[in-house]
GROMACS .gro file of C-alpha atoms in nm:
model
  399
    1MET     CA    1  -4.606   9.865   4.936
    2GLN     CA    2  -4.480   9.729   4.603
    3LYS     CA    3  -4.162   9.608   4.772
    4ILE     CA    4  -4.361   9.424   5.040
    5PHE     CA    5  -4.568   9.246   4.772
    6THR     CA    6  -4.256   9.139   4.585
    7ILE     CA    7  -4.103   8.999   4.902
    8LEU     CA    8  -4.419   8.801   4.978
    9VAL     CA    9  -4.425   8.652   4.625
   10LEU     CA   10  -4.060   8.545   4.649
   11ALA     CA   11  -4.120   8.388   4.989
   12ALA     CA   12  -4.417   8.191   4.856
   13SER     CA   13  -4.212   8.068   4.560
   14VAL     CA   14  -3.934   7.942   4.787
   15THR     CA   15  -4.191   7.764   5.004
   16LEU     CA   16  -4.347   7.590   4.699
   17VAL     CA   17  -4.009   7.478   4.565
   18SER     CA   18  -3.915   7.332   4.903
   19CYS     CA   19  -4.240   7.141   4.925
   20GLY     CA   20  -4.196   7.000   4.569
   21ALA     CA   21  -3.846   6.870   4.644
   22GLY     CA   22  -3.965   6.697   4.958
   23SER     CA   23  -4.248   6.522   4.771
   24THR     CA   24  -4.007   6.380   4.503
   25GLU     CA   25  -3.774   6.234   4.763
   26ALA     CA   26  -4.065   6.065   4.936
   27ASN     CA   27  -4.184   5.903   4.609
   28SER     CA   28  -3.837   5.764   4.529
   29GLY     CA   29  -3.811   5.599   4.868
   30ALA     CA   30  -4.152   5.437   4.835
   31ALA     CA   31  -4.067   5.296   4.489
   32ALA     CA   32  -3.745   5.141   4.616
   33GLU     CA   33  -3.931   4.979   4.902
   34GLN     CA   34  -4.194   4.833   4.665
   35LYS     CA   35  -3.922   4.697   4.432
   36ALA     CA   36  -3.751   4.524   4.721
   37LYS     CA   37  -4.078   4.362   4.826
   38LEU     CA   38  -4.141   4.245   4.465
   39ALA     CA   39  -3.794   4.091   4.438
   40GLU     CA   40  -3.843   3.906   4.766
   41LEU     CA   41  -4.180   3.768   4.652
   42LYS     CA   42  -4.032   3.651   4.319
   43LYS     CA   43  -3.752   3.477   4.506
   44GLN     CA   44  -4.003   3.304   4.730
   45LYS     CA   45  -4.210   3.200   4.424
   46ASP     CA   46  -3.904   3.045   4.251
   47GLY     CA   47  -3.828   2.846   4.563
   48ILE     CA   48  -4.187   2.727   4.591
   49ASP     CA   49  -4.196   2.629   4.219
   50ALA     CA   50  -3.875   2.430   4.259
   51GLU     CA   51  -4.012   2.255   4.567
   52ILE     CA   52  -4.335   2.174   4.381
   53ALA     CA   53  -4.143   2.026   4.086
   54LYS     CA   54  -3.928   1.819   4.322
   55LEU     CA   55  -4.232   1.683   4.506
   56GLU     CA   56  -4.411   1.602   4.179
   57ALA     CA   57  -4.108   1.407   4.054
   58GLU     CA   58  -4.080   1.213   4.381
   59ILE     CA   59  -4.451   1.135   4.378
   60ALA     CA   60  -4.427   1.016   4.015
   61LYS     CA   61  -4.146   0.779   4.107
   62LEU     CA   62  -4.333   0.642   4.409
   63ASP     CA   63  -4.670   0.626   4.232
   64PRO     CA   64  -4.623   0.617   3.849
   65ALA     CA   65  -4.998   0.574   3.798
   66SER     CA   66  -5.057   0.921   3.941
   67ALA     CA   67  -4.838   1.085   3.673
   68LYS     CA   68  -5.028   1.311   3.441
   69PRO     CA   69  -5.044   1.196   3.078
   70ASP     CA   70  -4.957   1.548   2.974
   71ASN     CA   71  -4.617   1.502   3.145
   72ALA     CA   72  -4.526   1.186   2.946
   73LYS     CA   73  -4.174   1.206   2.804
   74LEU     CA   74  -4.132   1.183   2.428
   75VAL     CA   75  -3.917   0.885   2.318
   76ALA     CA   76  -3.837   0.676   2.009
   77LEU     CA   77  -3.867   0.296   2.011
   78SER     CA   78  -3.713   0.008   1.819
   79ALA     CA   79  -3.833  -0.352   1.832
   80VAL     CA   80  -3.570  -0.616   1.911
   81ALA     CA   81  -3.535  -0.872   1.632
   82PRO     CA   82  -3.281  -1.158   1.604
   83GLU     CA   83  -3.010  -1.102   1.344
   84THR     CA   84  -2.663  -1.221   1.248
   85PHE     CA   85  -2.401  -1.031   1.444
   86THR     CA   86  -2.039  -1.020   1.325
   87HIS     CA   87  -1.739  -0.866   1.495
   88TYR     CA   88  -1.435  -0.754   1.297
   89ILE     CA   89  -1.083  -0.646   1.385
   90ASP     CA   90  -1.024  -0.329   1.182
   91LEU     CA   91  -0.669  -0.284   1.052
   92GLN     CA   92  -0.485  -0.110   0.770
   93GLY     CA   93  -0.279  -0.304   0.520
   94LYS     CA   94  -0.146  -0.275   0.168
   95ILE     CA   95  -0.145  -0.464  -0.160
   96GLU     CA   96   0.177  -0.639  -0.258
   97SER     CA   97   0.285  -0.849  -0.555
   98GLU     CA   98   0.367  -1.216  -0.510
   99ASN     CA   99   0.630  -1.191  -0.785
  100ILE     CA  100   0.869  -0.896  -0.784
  101SER     CA  101   1.187  -0.943  -0.986
  102PHE     CA  102   1.493  -0.727  -0.928
  103VAL     CA  103   1.697  -0.774  -1.242
  104THR     CA  104   2.065  -0.854  -1.182
  105PRO     CA  105   2.347  -0.940  -1.423
  106ARG     CA  106   2.428  -1.309  -1.443
  107GLY     CA  107   2.795  -1.231  -1.476
  108GLY     CA  108   2.995  -0.945  -1.338
  109GLY     CA  109   2.788  -0.671  -1.495
  110GLY     CA  110   2.926  -0.420  -1.738
  111GLN     CA  111   2.873  -0.105  -1.936
  112VAL     CA  112   2.528  -0.070  -2.093
  113LYS     CA  113   2.522  -0.053  -2.471
  114ALA     CA  114   2.144  -0.070  -2.527
  115VAL     CA  115   1.824  -0.049  -2.319
  116TYR     CA  116   1.523  -0.217  -2.478
  117ILE     CA  117   1.250  -0.130  -2.226
  118LYS     CA  118   1.122   0.177  -2.045
  119ARG     CA  119   0.924   0.227  -1.727
  120GLY     CA  120   0.566   0.104  -1.760
  121ASP     CA  121   0.635  -0.140  -2.044
  122VAL     CA  122   0.477  -0.485  -2.032
  123VAL     CA  123   0.757  -0.739  -2.021
  124LYS     CA  124   0.741  -1.111  -2.097
  125LYS     CA  125   0.951  -1.380  -1.935
  126GLY     CA  126   1.270  -1.434  -2.137
  127GLN     CA  127   1.249  -1.097  -2.312
  128LEU     CA  128   1.579  -0.917  -2.385
  129ILE     CA  129   1.583  -0.596  -2.182
  130LEU     CA  130   1.951  -0.488  -2.178
  131LYS     CA  131   2.264  -0.534  -2.382
  132LEU     CA  132   2.602  -0.491  -2.215
  133ASP     CA  133   2.940  -0.424  -2.376
  134ASP     CA  134   3.061  -0.761  -2.512
  135ALA     CA  135   3.387  -0.671  -2.693
  136LEU     CA  136   3.614  -0.862  -2.454
  137GLN     CA  137   3.379  -1.159  -2.438
  138ARG     CA  138   3.367  -1.185  -2.815
  139GLN     CA  139   3.746  -1.182  -2.832
  140SER     CA  140   3.759  -1.455  -2.571
  141VAL     CA  141   3.515  -1.666  -2.770
  142ILE     CA  142   3.715  -1.620  -3.092
  143ALA     CA  143   4.042  -1.707  -2.918
  144ALA     CA  144   3.891  -2.013  -2.751
  145GLU     CA  145   3.739  -2.137  -3.077
  146GLN     CA  146   4.068  -2.087  -3.262
  147GLY     CA  147   4.256  -2.277  -2.990
  148LEU     CA  148   4.001  -2.555  -3.014
  149GLU     CA  149   4.042  -2.585  -3.390
  150THR     CA  150   4.422  -2.594  -3.353
  151LEU     CA  151   4.398  -2.876  -3.099
  152LYS     CA  152   4.161  -3.067  -3.322
  153THR     CA  153   4.415  -3.048  -3.605
  154GLN     CA  154   4.699  -3.151  -3.376
  155LEU     CA  155   4.499  -3.440  -3.237
  156SER     CA  156   4.410  -3.562  -3.583
  157PHE     CA  157   4.779  -3.554  -3.682
  158ALA     CA  158   4.881  -3.727  -3.356
  159LYS     CA  159   4.628  -4.003  -3.411
  160THR     CA  160   4.760  -4.059  -3.763
  161LEU     CA  161   5.117  -4.087  -3.634
  162TYR     CA  162   5.012  -4.322  -3.359
  163GLN     CA  163   4.827  -4.547  -3.601
  164LYS     CA  164   5.129  -4.564  -3.830
  165GLN     CA  165   5.363  -4.632  -3.540
  166LYS     CA  166   5.131  -4.906  -3.420
  167ASN     CA  167   5.126  -5.067  -3.766
  168LEU     CA  168   5.507  -5.062  -3.778
  169TRP     CA  169   5.526  -5.209  -3.428
  170GLU     CA  170   5.301  -5.494  -3.536
  171GLN     CA  171   5.551  -5.557  -3.819
  172ASN     CA  172   5.836  -5.555  -3.565
  173ILE     CA  173   5.957  -5.223  -3.695
  174GLY     CA  174   6.047  -4.944  -3.456
  175THR     CA  175   6.081  -4.938  -3.082
  176GLU     CA  176   5.827  -4.968  -2.805
  177VAL     CA  177   5.926  -4.622  -2.678
  178GLN     CA  178   5.820  -4.468  -3.008
  179LEU     CA  179   5.483  -4.642  -2.986
  180ILE     CA  180   5.424  -4.533  -2.625
  181THR     CA  181   5.529  -4.176  -2.704
  182ALA     CA  182   5.285  -4.155  -2.995
  183LYS     CA  183   5.007  -4.293  -2.776
  184ASN     CA  184   5.081  -4.044  -2.497
  185ASN     CA  185   5.071  -3.758  -2.747
  186VAL     CA  186   4.723  -3.863  -2.853
  187GLU     CA  187   4.596  -3.891  -2.495
  188THR     CA  188   4.750  -3.557  -2.399
  189LEU     CA  189   4.592  -3.381  -2.694
  190GLU     CA  190   4.255  -3.544  -2.619
  191ASN     CA  191   4.267  -3.405  -2.267
  192GLN     CA  192   4.367  -3.065  -2.398
  193LEU     CA  193   4.082  -3.081  -2.646
  194LYS     CA  194   3.832  -3.142  -2.365
  195SER     CA  195   3.968  -2.843  -2.174
  196ALA     CA  196   3.951  -2.631  -2.488
  197GLU     CA  197   3.589  -2.733  -2.544
  198GLU     CA  198   3.506  -2.632  -2.185
  199GLN     CA  199   3.684  -2.303  -2.241
  200VAL     CA  200   3.482  -2.236  -2.554
  201LYS     CA  201   3.162  -2.319  -2.365
  202LEU     CA  202   3.260  -2.088  -2.079
  203SER     CA  203   3.352  -1.807  -2.318
  204ARG     CA  204   3.020  -1.838  -2.496
  205GLU     CA  205   2.838  -1.828  -2.160
  206GLN     CA  206   3.030  -1.514  -2.066
  207LEU     CA  207   2.923  -1.363  -2.398
  208ALA     CA  208   2.561  -1.463  -2.332
  209PHE     CA  209   2.578  -1.289  -1.994
  210THR     CA  210   2.608  -0.957  -2.175
  211SER     CA  211   2.246  -1.003  -2.287
  212VAL     CA  212   2.017  -0.941  -1.988
  213TYR     CA  213   1.675  -1.111  -1.998
  214SER     CA  214   1.368  -1.084  -1.777
  215ASP     CA  215   1.307  -1.380  -1.547
  216VAL     CA  216   0.935  -1.305  -1.505
  217SER     CA  217   0.643  -1.158  -1.693
  218GLY     CA  218   0.506  -0.831  -1.563
  219VAL     CA  219   0.538  -0.455  -1.582
  220ALA     CA  220   0.867  -0.264  -1.569
  221GLU     CA  221   0.814  -0.064  -1.250
  222ASP     CA  222   1.166   0.082  -1.229
  223VAL     CA  223   1.417   0.131  -1.511
  224ASN     CA  224   1.696   0.334  -1.354
  225ILE     CA  225   1.970   0.269  -1.608
  226ARG     CA  226   2.090   0.446  -1.922
  227VAL     CA  227   2.328   0.371  -2.206
  228GLY     CA  228   2.687   0.421  -2.096
  229GLU     CA  229   2.621   0.352  -1.727
  230ILE     CA  230   2.746   0.047  -1.540
  231PHE     CA  231   2.483  -0.218  -1.474
  232ALA     CA  232   2.584  -0.382  -1.150
  233GLY     CA  233   2.286  -0.517  -0.960
  234PRO     CA  234   1.952  -0.476  -0.776
  235GLY     CA  235   1.770  -0.146  -0.760
  236GLN     CA  236   1.821  -0.048  -1.122
  237ILE     CA  237   1.546  -0.252  -1.289
  238LYS     CA  238   1.237  -0.390  -1.113
  239ILE     CA  239   0.966  -0.593  -1.283
  240VAL     CA  240   0.636  -0.650  -1.102
  241ASN     CA  241   0.391  -0.925  -1.187
  242THR     CA  242   0.047  -0.776  -1.115
  243SER     CA  243  -0.147  -1.096  -1.188
  244ASN     CA  244  -0.059  -1.246  -0.849
  245LEU     CA  245  -0.135  -0.996  -0.573
  246LYS     CA  246  -0.179  -1.031  -0.199
  247VAL     CA  247  -0.283  -0.810   0.092
  248THR     CA  248  -0.057  -0.791   0.397
  249THR     CA  249  -0.111  -0.635   0.739
  250GLU     CA  250   0.022  -0.647   1.094
  251VAL     CA  251  -0.207  -0.789   1.364
  252PRO     CA  252  -0.160  -0.693   1.733
  253GLU     CA  253  -0.044  -0.990   1.938
  254ASN     CA  254  -0.349  -0.980   2.168
  255TYR     CA  255  -0.551  -1.123   1.875
  256ILE     CA  256  -0.313  -1.415   1.823
  257ASP     CA  257  -0.573  -1.671   1.931
  258ARG     CA  258  -0.838  -1.527   1.698
  259VAL     CA  259  -0.651  -1.513   1.366
  260ASN     CA  260  -0.527  -1.822   1.183
  261ASN     CA  261  -0.495  -1.960   0.832
  262GLY     CA  262  -0.844  -1.966   0.681
  263THR     CA  263  -0.982  -1.677   0.888
  264ARG     CA  264  -1.225  -1.473   0.676
  265LEU     CA  265  -1.137  -1.119   0.572
  266LYS     CA  266  -1.321  -0.828   0.420
  267ILE     CA  267  -1.082  -0.608   0.222
  268THR     CA  268  -1.181  -0.257   0.115
  269LEU     CA  269  -0.978  -0.039  -0.121
  270PRO     CA  270  -1.112   0.310  -0.041
  271ASP     CA  271  -0.943   0.486  -0.332
  272ILE     CA  272  -1.133   0.280  -0.589
  273ASN     CA  273  -1.436   0.203  -0.370
  274LYS     CA  274  -1.410  -0.175  -0.405
  275THR     CA  275  -1.457  -0.445  -0.142
  276VAL     CA  276  -1.362  -0.812  -0.178
  277GLU     CA  277  -1.368  -1.110   0.053
  278ALA     CA  278  -1.069  -1.337   0.111
  279LYS     CA  279  -0.915  -1.578   0.360
  280VAL     CA  280  -0.587  -1.565   0.548
  281SER     CA  281  -0.335  -1.772   0.350
  282VAL     CA  282  -0.028  -1.707   0.566
  283SER     CA  283  -0.019  -1.627   0.937
  284GLY     CA  284   0.314  -1.531   1.089
  285LYS     CA  285   0.449  -1.736   1.378
  286ILE     CA  286   0.687  -1.473   1.516
  287ILE     CA  287   0.594  -1.162   1.715
  288ASN     CA  288   0.773  -0.846   1.608
  289PRO     CA  289   0.949  -0.729   1.929
  290ILE     CA  290   0.912  -0.363   1.833
  291SER     CA  291   0.551  -0.344   1.712
  292ARG     CA  292   0.428  -0.642   1.920
  293SER     CA  293   0.242  -0.776   1.618
  294PHE     CA  294   0.251  -1.059   1.364
  295PHE     CA  295   0.189  -1.046   0.990
  296ILE     CA  296  -0.082  -1.209   0.783
  297GLU     CA  297  -0.128  -1.245   0.408
  298ALA     CA  298  -0.428  -1.316   0.188
  299ARG     CA  299  -0.440  -1.371  -0.187
  300MET     CA  300  -0.632  -1.113  -0.386
  301PRO     CA  301  -0.851  -1.192  -0.688
  302ASN     CA  302  -0.736  -1.069  -1.027
  303ASP     CA  303  -0.857  -0.717  -1.100
  304LYS     CA  304  -0.709  -0.459  -1.333
  305ASP     CA  305  -0.774  -0.186  -1.075
  306PHE     CA  306  -0.565  -0.354  -0.804
  307ARG     CA  307  -0.209  -0.229  -0.783
  308PRO     CA  308   0.087  -0.302  -0.555
  309ASN     CA  309   0.124  -0.064  -0.256
  310GLN     CA  310  -0.244   0.037  -0.260
  311ILE     CA  311  -0.381   0.112   0.087
  312ALA     CA  312  -0.632  -0.150   0.201
  313MET     CA  313  -0.871  -0.148   0.496
  314VAL     CA  314  -0.864  -0.502   0.632
  315GLN     CA  315  -1.153  -0.632   0.845
  316ILE     CA  316  -1.071  -0.963   1.014
  317GLN     CA  317  -1.384  -1.160   1.101
  318ASP     CA  318  -1.303  -1.301   1.444
  319TYR     CA  319  -1.655  -1.356   1.582
  320THR     CA  320  -1.998  -1.423   1.434
  321ILE     CA  321  -2.327  -1.554   1.575
  322ASN     CA  322  -2.666  -1.617   1.420
  323ASN     CA  323  -2.997  -1.511   1.579
  324ALA     CA  324  -2.823  -1.263   1.804
  325ILE     CA  325  -3.006  -0.997   2.007
  326THR     CA  326  -2.850  -0.656   1.943
  327VAL     CA  327  -2.921  -0.298   2.047
  328PRO     CA  328  -2.765   0.037   1.954
  329VAL     CA  329  -2.448   0.065   2.160
  330ASN     CA  330  -2.539   0.414   2.287
  331THR     CA  331  -2.853   0.284   2.462
  332LEU     CA  332  -2.647   0.093   2.719
  333GLN     CA  333  -2.640   0.261   3.061
  334ASN     CA  334  -2.481   0.183   3.398
  335ASP     CA  335  -2.581   0.223   3.760
  336GLU     CA  336  -2.489   0.065   4.092
  337LYS     CA  337  -2.673  -0.255   3.992
  338GLY     CA  338  -2.491  -0.297   3.662
  339LYS     CA  339  -2.557  -0.249   3.292
  340TYR     CA  340  -2.910  -0.188   3.169
  341VAL     CA  341  -3.123  -0.056   2.883
  342MET     CA  342  -3.461   0.117   2.900
  343VAL     CA  343  -3.756  -0.055   2.733
  344ALA     CA  344  -4.120   0.046   2.686
  345VAL     CA  345  -4.402  -0.164   2.832
  346LYS     CA  346  -4.781  -0.119   2.865
  347GLU     CA  347  -4.928  -0.103   3.215
  348ASN     CA  348  -5.284   0.004   3.302
  349GLY     CA  349  -5.333   0.148   2.956
  350LYS     CA  350  -5.021   0.363   2.979
  351MET     CA  351  -4.682   0.326   2.818
  352ILE     CA  352  -4.407   0.339   3.078
  353ALA     CA  353  -4.030   0.300   3.082
  354LYS     CA  354  -3.879  -0.008   3.244
  355LYS     CA  355  -3.518  -0.074   3.332
  356LYS     CA  356  -3.384  -0.409   3.205
  357ILE     CA  357  -3.058  -0.543   3.345
  358VAL     CA  358  -2.855  -0.700   3.062
  359VAL     CA  359  -2.541  -0.906   3.006
  360VAL     CA  360  -2.355  -0.784   2.698
  361GLY     CA  361  -2.104  -0.947   2.466
  362GLU     CA  362  -1.910  -0.801   2.174
  363PHE     CA  363  -1.982  -0.473   2.003
  364TYR     CA  364  -1.894  -0.354   1.655
  365GLY     CA  365  -1.980  -0.024   1.494
  366ASP     CA  366  -2.308   0.093   1.649
  367LYS     CA  367  -2.430  -0.258   1.737
  368LEU     CA  368  -2.399  -0.421   2.080
  369GLU     CA  369  -2.461  -0.792   2.137
  370VAL     CA  370  -2.691  -0.866   2.433
  371LYS     CA  371  -2.636  -1.217   2.568
  372SER     CA  372  -2.919  -1.207   2.823
  373GLY     CA  373  -3.182  -0.969   2.960
  374LEU     CA  374  -3.368  -0.897   2.635
  375GLN     CA  375  -3.574  -1.107   2.400
  376ALA     CA  376  -3.723  -1.073   2.055
  377GLY     CA  377  -4.010  -0.826   2.050
  378ASP     CA  378  -3.890  -0.606   2.336
  379MET     CA  379  -3.929  -0.235   2.256
  380VAL     CA  380  -3.597  -0.067   2.329
  381ILE     CA  381  -3.601   0.309   2.386
  382THR     CA  382  -3.344   0.441   2.139
  383GLU     CA  383  -3.404   0.815   2.178
  384GLY     CA  384  -3.502   1.011   2.485
  385TYR     CA  385  -3.371   0.741   2.721
  386GLN     CA  386  -3.146   0.989   2.898
  387SER     CA  387  -3.268   1.074   3.251
  388LEU     CA  388  -3.559   0.829   3.227
  389TYR     CA  389  -3.647   0.653   3.552
  390ASP     CA  390  -3.808   0.316   3.605
  391GLY     CA  391  -4.185   0.354   3.572
  392GLN     CA  392  -4.187   0.694   3.403
  393VAL     CA  393  -4.476   0.754   3.164
  394ILE     CA  394  -4.358   0.790   2.805
  395THR     CA  395  -4.508   0.858   2.465
  396THR     CA  396  -4.399   0.826   2.103
  397SER     CA  397  -4.615   1.108   1.967
  398VAL     CA  398  -4.595   1.485   1.997
  399LYS     CA  399  -4.914   1.649   2.137
   0.00000   0.00000   0.00000
């Protein structure tokens, strides 16, 4: 009997387990089915929402007055006001000196015996800066002077003899040949004396050439010579006059009709944060075949902070107009009808966006010249203009 009871209990347990497993499988299937239905409904809702938004936008375009104030787009406005508009050609140039002297020997050069300046020294015009070896030149001067003195003595003696011979000839003493010979001796010595004087002068000049002087006043920029070296020519000593400076730059040839002598410039030296105004003083007449540009120069005012070879930002004023209408350049948009900007106008108590077709001129920096299409007082939409449509309700305040 006990065995039969045990068997019945086991059978009941197996039956309960089987029923439990079947119930779990049924629940899982129902949940999956419900999830699928939910996903489908959400998909349908998204499609309906998108269709509603599309229809609302189309209705707002067709009937702006029906747009809800709560849907007004936030924008920023700026009133148009006449102002002076100037366009510049932006280029890079450099400062140069009008007077740069490369010191060269007046003679044939020579060995350096003394250097009287160093780099950075202030030099005055006519100042002695080098002394070259002058031993041979001094000997030449001494020899020439001695030869000159000898000829002077000989000429004096020859003149005395000639005068005596002439006196004798007047007394009918002596021969004509003696008189002519004495006269020729005097003339020959006079010619030799002139040559000797020229030789002395030349020898003294050669001696003077051993003293090297500065031809200009300025600052010794380069002194690349030392005692004992041979001073031969340019590149060893350079003197720069910093009182007469100019700015130079290369201008692309496509601006050739805009830049001439007298054109106004704005010159900025970024390293020292200084800006000056000037005018073109020299405009090149030849186009560089490699860079396709021409050079211009402008004189700089005197300033202790200006130095040759400084980088300069050169702004060439090639266009200016008074009472111009301008807008921020980024507000300009294009469509199939042309260029336009969005402005704000009041209609039926609401502020709406209106498209204004414009004709533009030059632009510089963030300013764009508007030749027609806008007038003073127009309220240009400067922020939030992207994706605006004609007639859209707008606002300038956050609700």
